[in-house]
Amino acid sequence: MNIEQTSLEGVIIIKHDVYEDQRGFFKETYQKNKFDEIGIKYDFVQDNFSFSNKNVIRGLHFQKSKPQGKLVWCPYGKVLDVVLDINPSSKTFGKHISVELESNIPLSIWVPPGYAHGFAVLSDRAMFCYKCTDFYNPDDEFGVRWNDKDLKIDWGINDPIISSKDDSFPSLKEYYNL
């Protein structure tokens, strides 16, 4: 397993070891001891799975008072994963990273608590998985508008499919009354 630090503090891209033969391949997506060694010392309490069609954008989501850290990967299809720094005291506040995740490339992303997260489906269909460090609480869920003009996120999609909830979130500046 190799790790790559990103421009956002604590956000890590993880390249997993893959073992291939004539049957296909095997990769280990999580082992507590190995993740402890690279500084991801969290207990995961919930696993989530989504299946989405092409051009779907989900995000940018976060929980306000009980932020979730997320270990994310794409076991089927291809997505553009986006992580946004929403901490106003951070030197990278309002900055984001985008990483393509796809089933035949053994990458995961560690998104520490306190970041907003979302993804766009680039293939015909995609499955997306993530382990969370805290429980989902619908009363604590919030988000930043996916097409906030100040964020300049290129989702790689011309005609996005967005939920009404995701389309109603404020811009980052509106959220913080800036």
XYZ file of N, CA and C in Angstrom:
534
model
N 0.854 -1.177 0.000
C 0.000 0.000 0.000
C 0.898 1.238 0.000
N 0.618 2.149 -0.919
C 1.339 3.422 -0.991
C 0.364 4.551 -0.726
N 0.865 5.620 -0.108
C 0.002 6.770 0.150
C 0.585 8.015 -0.494
N -0.329 8.917 -0.862
C 0.058 10.202 -1.447
C -0.677 11.299 -0.695
N 0.073 12.217 -0.120
C -0.532 13.368 0.528
C -1.092 14.288 -0.554
N -2.163 14.978 -0.253
C -2.752 15.922 -1.201
C -2.514 17.346 -0.707
N -3.000 18.315 -1.443
C -2.862 19.713 -1.039
C -3.782 20.079 0.122
N -4.729 19.204 0.475
C -5.623 19.432 1.609
C -5.106 18.641 2.804
N -4.933 19.323 3.918
C -4.347 18.694 5.097
C -5.128 17.462 5.543
N -4.419 16.333 5.644
C -5.012 15.094 6.122
C -5.698 14.255 5.067
N -5.999 14.830 3.907
C -6.652 14.072 2.832
C -5.570 13.269 2.106
N -5.763 11.964 2.053
C -4.740 11.055 1.533
C -5.320 10.197 0.418
N -4.548 10.022 -0.650
C -4.887 9.064 -1.699
C -4.117 7.789 -1.393
N -4.817 6.684 -1.370
C -4.228 5.393 -1.020
C -4.240 4.500 -2.250
N -3.066 3.996 -2.612
C -2.976 3.025 -3.705
C -2.764 1.653 -3.070
N -3.736 0.800 -3.276
C -3.719 -0.530 -2.665
C -2.889 -1.500 -3.494
N -2.330 -2.483 -2.815
C -1.672 -3.586 -3.507
C -2.749 -4.456 -4.144
N -2.480 -4.904 -5.350
C -3.421 -5.754 -6.084
C -2.703 -7.037 -6.460
N -3.404 -8.148 -6.270
C -2.855 -9.463 -6.599
C -3.715 -10.055 -7.703
N -3.122 -10.207 -8.890
C -3.856 -10.670 -10.066
C -3.358 -12.037 -10.515
N -4.286 -12.811 -11.045
C -3.948 -14.055 -11.728
C -5.048 -14.338 -12.751
N -5.076 -15.544 -13.295
C -6.039 -15.875 -14.347
C -7.493 -15.791 -13.877
N -7.728 -15.799 -12.568
C -9.101 -15.721 -12.041
C -9.620 -14.294 -11.966
N -8.688 -13.342 -11.929
C -9.060 -11.949 -11.737
C -8.078 -11.290 -10.784
N -8.590 -10.542 -9.804
C -7.678 -9.890 -8.864
C -8.278 -9.858 -7.473
N -7.406 -9.552 -6.516
C -7.784 -9.380 -5.120
C -7.089 -8.129 -4.609
N -7.830 -7.311 -3.858
C -7.203 -6.187 -3.163
C -7.865 -6.036 -1.806
N -7.061 -5.680 -0.857
C -7.548 -5.426 0.491
C -7.858 -3.944 0.588
N -9.108 -3.583 0.907
C -9.481 -2.170 0.957
C -9.280 -1.554 2.337
N -9.223 -2.374 3.374
C -9.030 -1.831 4.717
C -8.493 -2.909 5.643
N -7.482 -2.542 6.408
C -7.000 -3.353 7.527
C -6.581 -2.368 8.607
N -7.205 -2.453 9.766
C -7.001 -1.472 10.837
C -5.530 -1.242 11.150
N -4.735 -2.287 11.308
C -3.326 -2.125 11.667
C -2.572 -1.294 10.636
N -2.790 -1.577 9.358
C -2.097 -0.830 8.298
C -2.542 0.626 8.264
N -3.814 0.871 8.486
C -4.308 2.239 8.468
C -3.840 3.010 9.703
N -3.751 2.344 10.844
C -3.169 2.976 12.032
C -1.746 3.433 11.744
N -0.973 2.598 11.050
C 0.428 2.911 10.739
C 0.573 4.153 9.864
N -0.401 4.413 9.007
C -0.303 5.600 8.140
C -1.044 6.810 8.731
N -1.475 6.681 9.991
C -2.062 7.814 10.688
C -3.567 7.915 10.650
N -4.238 6.930 10.069
C -5.706 6.936 10.041
C -6.165 6.041 11.196
N -6.204 6.642 12.376
C -6.479 5.895 13.612
C -7.906 6.164 14.070
N -8.842 5.740 13.278
C -10.259 5.940 13.574
C -10.949 4.588 13.626
N -12.006 4.539 14.403
C -12.889 3.377 14.362
C -14.013 3.695 13.388
N -14.204 2.828 12.429
C -15.296 3.005 11.476
C -16.544 2.350 12.052
N -17.664 3.081 11.993
C -18.900 2.615 12.632
C -20.020 2.342 11.640
N -19.813 2.699 10.368
C -20.883 2.554 9.389
C -20.270 2.404 8.006
N -20.798 1.473 7.212
C -20.405 1.317 5.809
C -21.593 1.716 4.945
N -21.315 2.494 3.880
C -22.359 2.945 2.970
C -22.037 2.515 1.550
N -23.083 2.324 0.772
C -22.959 1.852 -0.600
C -23.999 2.588 -1.435
N -23.571 3.131 -2.566
C -24.553 3.742 -3.468
C -24.337 3.205 -4.874
N -25.412 3.178 -5.622
C -25.392 2.777 -7.027
C -26.038 3.917 -7.793
N -25.336 4.459 -8.771
C -25.831 5.640 -9.471
C -25.616 5.512 -10.970
N -26.433 6.222 -11.708
C -26.336 6.263 -13.162
C -25.426 7.387 -13.625
N -25.054 7.334 -14.890
C -24.181 8.337 -15.498
C -24.757 9.736 -15.299
N -23.861 10.684 -15.051
C -24.168 12.105 -14.896
C -24.785 12.479 -13.554
N -24.910 11.521 -12.635
C -25.400 11.842 -11.288
C -24.274 12.508 -10.512
N -24.612 13.592 -9.831
C -23.701 14.219 -8.873
C -24.347 14.103 -7.508
N -23.587 13.589 -6.557
C -24.030 13.499 -5.158
C -23.076 14.359 -4.327
N -23.619 15.355 -3.680
C -22.775 16.189 -2.827
C -23.013 17.662 -3.099
N -22.324 18.416 -2.397
C -21.187 18.234 -1.502
C -21.713 18.160 -0.065
N -21.577 17.014 0.578
C -22.210 16.748 1.861
C -21.228 16.790 3.028
N -21.778 17.096 4.202
C -21.044 16.989 5.468
C -22.056 16.993 6.605
N -21.603 16.622 7.787
C -22.416 16.730 8.994
C -21.836 17.863 9.820
N -22.719 18.720 10.362
C -22.276 19.948 11.026
C -21.626 19.702 12.385
N -22.326 19.050 13.293
C -21.800 18.928 14.662
C -21.106 17.597 14.931
N -21.381 16.593 14.134
C -20.720 15.291 14.285
C -20.124 14.896 12.941
N -19.025 15.575 12.541
C -18.456 15.311 11.224
C -17.974 13.875 11.073
N -18.135 13.368 9.874
C -17.721 12.001 9.555
C -16.425 12.014 8.757
N -15.477 11.190 9.171
C -14.367 10.866 8.295
C -14.847 9.769 7.362
N -14.344 9.749 6.123
C -14.809 8.763 5.148
C -13.628 8.166 4.398
N -13.631 6.856 4.299
C -12.701 6.138 3.441
C -13.511 5.701 2.243
N -13.210 6.244 1.052
C -14.068 6.060 -0.121
C -13.337 5.320 -1.235
N -14.099 4.534 -2.012
C -13.570 3.868 -3.196
C -14.708 3.499 -4.131
N -14.361 3.173 -5.362
C -15.338 2.852 -6.400
C -15.086 1.423 -6.888
N -15.883 0.451 -6.457
C -15.656 -0.937 -6.877
C -16.196 -1.287 -8.262
N -17.020 -0.388 -8.828
C -17.582 -0.649 -10.166
C -17.831 0.671 -10.859
N -17.322 0.830 -12.074
C -17.538 2.048 -12.832
C -16.442 3.066 -12.596
N -16.808 4.336 -12.838
C -15.828 5.423 -12.725
C -16.530 6.667 -12.193
N -15.915 7.301 -11.205
C -16.455 8.533 -10.628
C -15.357 9.580 -10.519
N -15.777 10.817 -10.455
C -14.887 11.906 -10.086
C -15.213 12.236 -8.639
N -14.258 11.999 -7.762
C -14.454 12.230 -6.334
C -13.927 13.627 -5.990
N -14.713 14.385 -5.210
C -14.355 15.760 -4.871
C -14.381 15.930 -3.356
N -13.296 16.509 -2.835
C -13.177 16.816 -1.411
C -12.948 18.316 -1.287
N -13.760 18.970 -0.455
C -13.737 20.426 -0.298
C -13.430 20.796 1.145
N -12.469 21.700 1.321
C -12.133 22.213 2.653
C -13.166 23.260 3.043
N -13.940 22.981 4.093
C -14.988 23.902 4.549
C -14.647 24.540 5.899
N -13.401 24.414 6.328
C -12.980 24.986 7.603
C -12.480 26.415 7.378
N -13.233 27.433 7.849
C -12.852 28.816 7.561
C -11.508 29.234 8.171
N -10.998 28.493 9.156
C -9.698 28.844 9.735
C -8.537 28.109 9.056
N -8.838 27.311 8.059
C -7.810 26.556 7.339
C -7.173 27.416 6.256
N -5.893 27.187 5.987
C -5.211 27.923 4.918
C -5.705 27.508 3.531
N -6.414 26.357 3.445
C -6.949 25.906 2.148
C -8.476 25.996 2.104
N -9.060 26.834 2.976
C -10.508 27.017 2.998
C -11.022 27.361 1.598
N -12.055 26.629 1.158
C -12.658 26.864 -0.152
C -11.931 26.183 -1.296
N -10.835 25.520 -1.007
C -10.097 24.775 -2.030
C -10.589 23.331 -2.060
N -10.385 22.684 -3.195
C -10.830 21.297 -3.325
C -9.799 20.490 -4.103
N -9.932 19.173 -3.995
C -9.202 18.266 -4.874
C -10.231 17.404 -5.590
N -9.879 16.960 -6.768
C -10.716 16.050 -7.551
C -9.838 14.879 -7.977
N -10.346 13.667 -7.782
C -9.597 12.465 -8.135
C -10.549 11.494 -8.827
N -10.127 10.965 -9.973
C -10.926 9.927 -10.623
C -10.674 8.594 -9.923
N -11.765 7.960 -9.529
C -11.711 6.624 -8.942
C -12.440 5.686 -9.886
N -11.834 4.550 -10.181
C -12.521 3.570 -11.014
C -12.141 2.171 -10.587
N -13.002 1.255 -10.970
C -12.899 -0.109 -10.474
C -11.589 -0.796 -10.830
N -10.981 -0.476 -11.955
C -9.769 -1.186 -12.341
C -8.486 -0.481 -11.890
N -8.615 0.589 -11.109
C -7.456 1.274 -10.537
C -7.614 1.214 -9.015
N -6.620 0.659 -8.314
C -6.792 0.356 -6.883
C -6.571 1.553 -5.956
N -7.413 2.601 -6.103
C -7.270 3.786 -5.263
C -8.440 3.936 -4.298
N -8.121 4.465 -3.128
C -9.112 4.930 -2.158
C -8.694 6.324 -1.740
N -9.615 7.063 -1.168
C -9.301 8.386 -0.629
C -9.759 8.425 0.823
N -8.874 8.914 1.669
C -9.236 9.163 3.071
C -9.636 10.631 3.184
N -10.890 10.859 3.597
C -11.444 12.195 3.799
C -11.645 12.366 5.305
N -10.780 13.116 5.974
C -10.924 13.271 7.425
C -12.209 14.010 7.797
N -12.639 13.883 9.046
C -13.796 14.668 9.495
C -13.551 16.154 9.262
N -14.612 16.854 8.871
C -14.513 18.293 8.696
C -14.398 18.768 7.262
N -14.476 17.862 6.304
C -14.469 18.232 4.892
C -15.835 17.922 4.281
N -16.193 18.670 3.235
C -17.372 18.316 2.440
C -16.916 17.353 1.349
N -17.830 16.466 0.949
C -17.475 15.414 -0.004
C -18.606 15.215 -1.007
N -18.222 14.881 -2.228
C -19.201 14.542 -3.251
C -18.534 13.796 -4.385
N -19.354 13.282 -5.284
C -18.799 12.608 -6.458
C -19.767 12.704 -7.623
N -19.192 12.572 -8.831
C -19.961 12.581 -10.079
C -19.693 11.273 -10.801
N -20.736 10.681 -11.361
C -20.601 9.404 -12.073
C -20.235 9.676 -13.527
N -19.080 9.167 -13.936
C -18.570 9.386 -15.288
C -18.846 8.202 -16.215
N -19.055 7.020 -15.661
C -19.357 5.820 -16.462
C -20.872 5.651 -16.566
N -21.326 4.657 -17.332
C -22.771 4.435 -17.467
C -23.439 4.201 -16.117
N -22.774 3.467 -15.258
C -23.251 3.217 -13.889
C -22.023 3.085 -13.001
N -22.220 3.338 -11.720
C -21.105 3.192 -10.782
C -21.624 2.793 -9.413
N -20.827 1.978 -8.761
C -21.046 1.664 -7.357
C -19.997 2.437 -6.569
N -20.405 2.980 -5.439
C -19.509 3.791 -4.629
C -19.639 3.349 -3.186
N -18.513 3.120 -2.527
C -18.510 2.640 -1.141
C -17.736 3.592 -0.251
N -18.194 3.700 0.987
C -17.421 4.460 1.950
C -17.696 3.989 3.365
N -16.594 3.944 4.127
C -16.627 3.641 5.547
C -16.659 4.981 6.276
N -17.459 5.076 7.336
C -17.614 6.338 8.058
C -17.185 6.198 9.514
N -16.631 7.285 10.053
C -16.168 7.294 11.438
C -17.248 7.710 12.425
N -18.381 8.158 11.950
C -19.502 8.484 12.828
C -20.788 8.100 12.114
N -21.844 7.971 12.892
C -23.123 7.547 12.343
C -23.783 8.686 11.558
N -24.497 8.314 10.512
C -25.275 9.281 9.754
C -26.400 9.793 10.632
N -26.571 11.107 10.657
C -27.641 11.731 11.414
C -28.341 12.715 10.482
N -29.561 12.392 10.032
C -30.241 13.270 9.066
C -30.479 14.684 9.588
N -30.575 14.845 10.917
C -30.779 16.181 11.479
C -29.494 17.012 11.480
N -28.355 16.365 11.271
C -27.055 17.030 11.302
C -26.474 17.203 9.898
N -27.129 16.617 8.904
C -26.621 16.635 7.531
C -26.798 18.021 6.912
N -25.764 18.415 6.157
C -25.862 19.660 5.422
C -24.972 19.564 4.190
N -24.871 20.642 3.458
C -24.040 20.613 2.267
C -23.775 21.992 1.715
N -22.893 22.004 0.727
C -22.558 23.198 -0.031
C -23.004 22.948 -1.458
N -23.525 23.964 -2.074
C -24.040 23.847 -3.438
C -22.974 23.303 -4.388
N -23.333 22.282 -5.126
C -22.407 21.565 -6.008
C -21.811 22.467 -7.089
N -22.580 23.478 -7.535
C -22.109 24.352 -8.618
C -21.818 25.769 -8.124
N -21.394 25.890 -6.877
C -20.987 27.175 -6.319
C -19.929 27.783 -7.245
N -20.243 28.940 -7.827
C -19.353 29.532 -8.841
C -17.985 29.900 -8.279
N -17.891 30.196 -7.000
C -16.611 30.564 -6.403
C -15.672 29.364 -6.240
N -16.223 28.157 -6.191
C -15.403 26.966 -5.976
C -14.739 26.477 -7.264
N -15.365 26.779 -8.396
C -14.807 26.418 -9.710
C -14.507 24.919 -9.823
N -15.452 24.094 -9.408
C -15.287 22.643 -9.521
C -15.728 22.201 -10.911
N -14.845 21.543 -11.626
C -15.183 20.963 -12.926
C -15.570 19.508 -12.682
N -16.854 19.232 -12.709
C -17.362 17.889 -12.427
C -17.203 16.949 -13.622
N -16.877 17.467 -14.779
C -16.688 16.614 -15.955
C -17.990 16.128 -16.570
N -19.072 16.836 -16.290
C -20.408 16.433 -16.756
C -21.114 17.650 -17.346
N -21.784 17.458 -18.495
C -22.507 18.557 -19.128
C -23.947 18.689 -18.642
N -24.639 17.574 -18.458
C -26.041 17.600 -18.042
C -26.213 16.812 -16.747
N -25.843 17.404 -15.602
C -25.870 16.660 -14.341
C -27.281 16.341 -13.856
N -27.379 15.226 -13.179
C -28.617 14.816 -12.511
C -28.380 15.056 -11.020
N -29.180 15.958 -10.439
C -28.974 16.423 -9.071
C -30.265 16.227 -8.280
N -30.150 15.811 -7.027
C -31.339 15.740 -6.179
C -31.785 17.156 -5.829
N -33.066 17.308 -5.519
C -33.568 18.639 -5.150
C -32.889 19.127 -3.870
N -32.576 18.208 -2.957
C -31.889 18.583 -1.718
C -30.508 19.158 -2.031
N -29.724 18.455 -2.867
C -28.383 18.921 -3.202
C -28.429 20.237 -3.974
N -29.464 20.430 -4.763
C -29.599 21.650 -5.554
C -30.015 22.843 -4.699
N -30.494 22.592 -3.471
C -30.970 23.687 -2.617
C -29.937 24.168 -1.604
N -28.784 23.509 -1.524
C -27.773 23.935 -0.561
C -27.233 25.320 -0.920
N -26.770 26.070 0.083
C -26.208 27.391 -0.188
C -24.780 27.289 -0.730
N -24.277 28.412 -1.218
C -22.863 28.487 -1.577
C -22.057 28.444 -0.274
N -20.761 28.247 -0.390
C -19.903 28.223 0.803
C -19.931 29.576 1.509
N -19.893 30.664 0.749
C -19.951 32.003 1.346
C -21.282 32.236 2.060
N -22.378 31.782 1.443
C -23.694 31.938 2.083
C -23.777 31.129 3.371
N -23.207 29.933 3.358
C -23.240 29.070 4.554
C -22.558 29.767 5.735
N -21.442 30.417 5.475
C -20.700 31.105 6.547
C -21.023 32.595 6.646
N -22.022 33.049 5.903
C -22.416 34.470 5.917
C -21.228 35.381 5.634
N -20.458 35.036 4.631
C -19.280 35.838 4.271
C -19.638 36.902 3.243
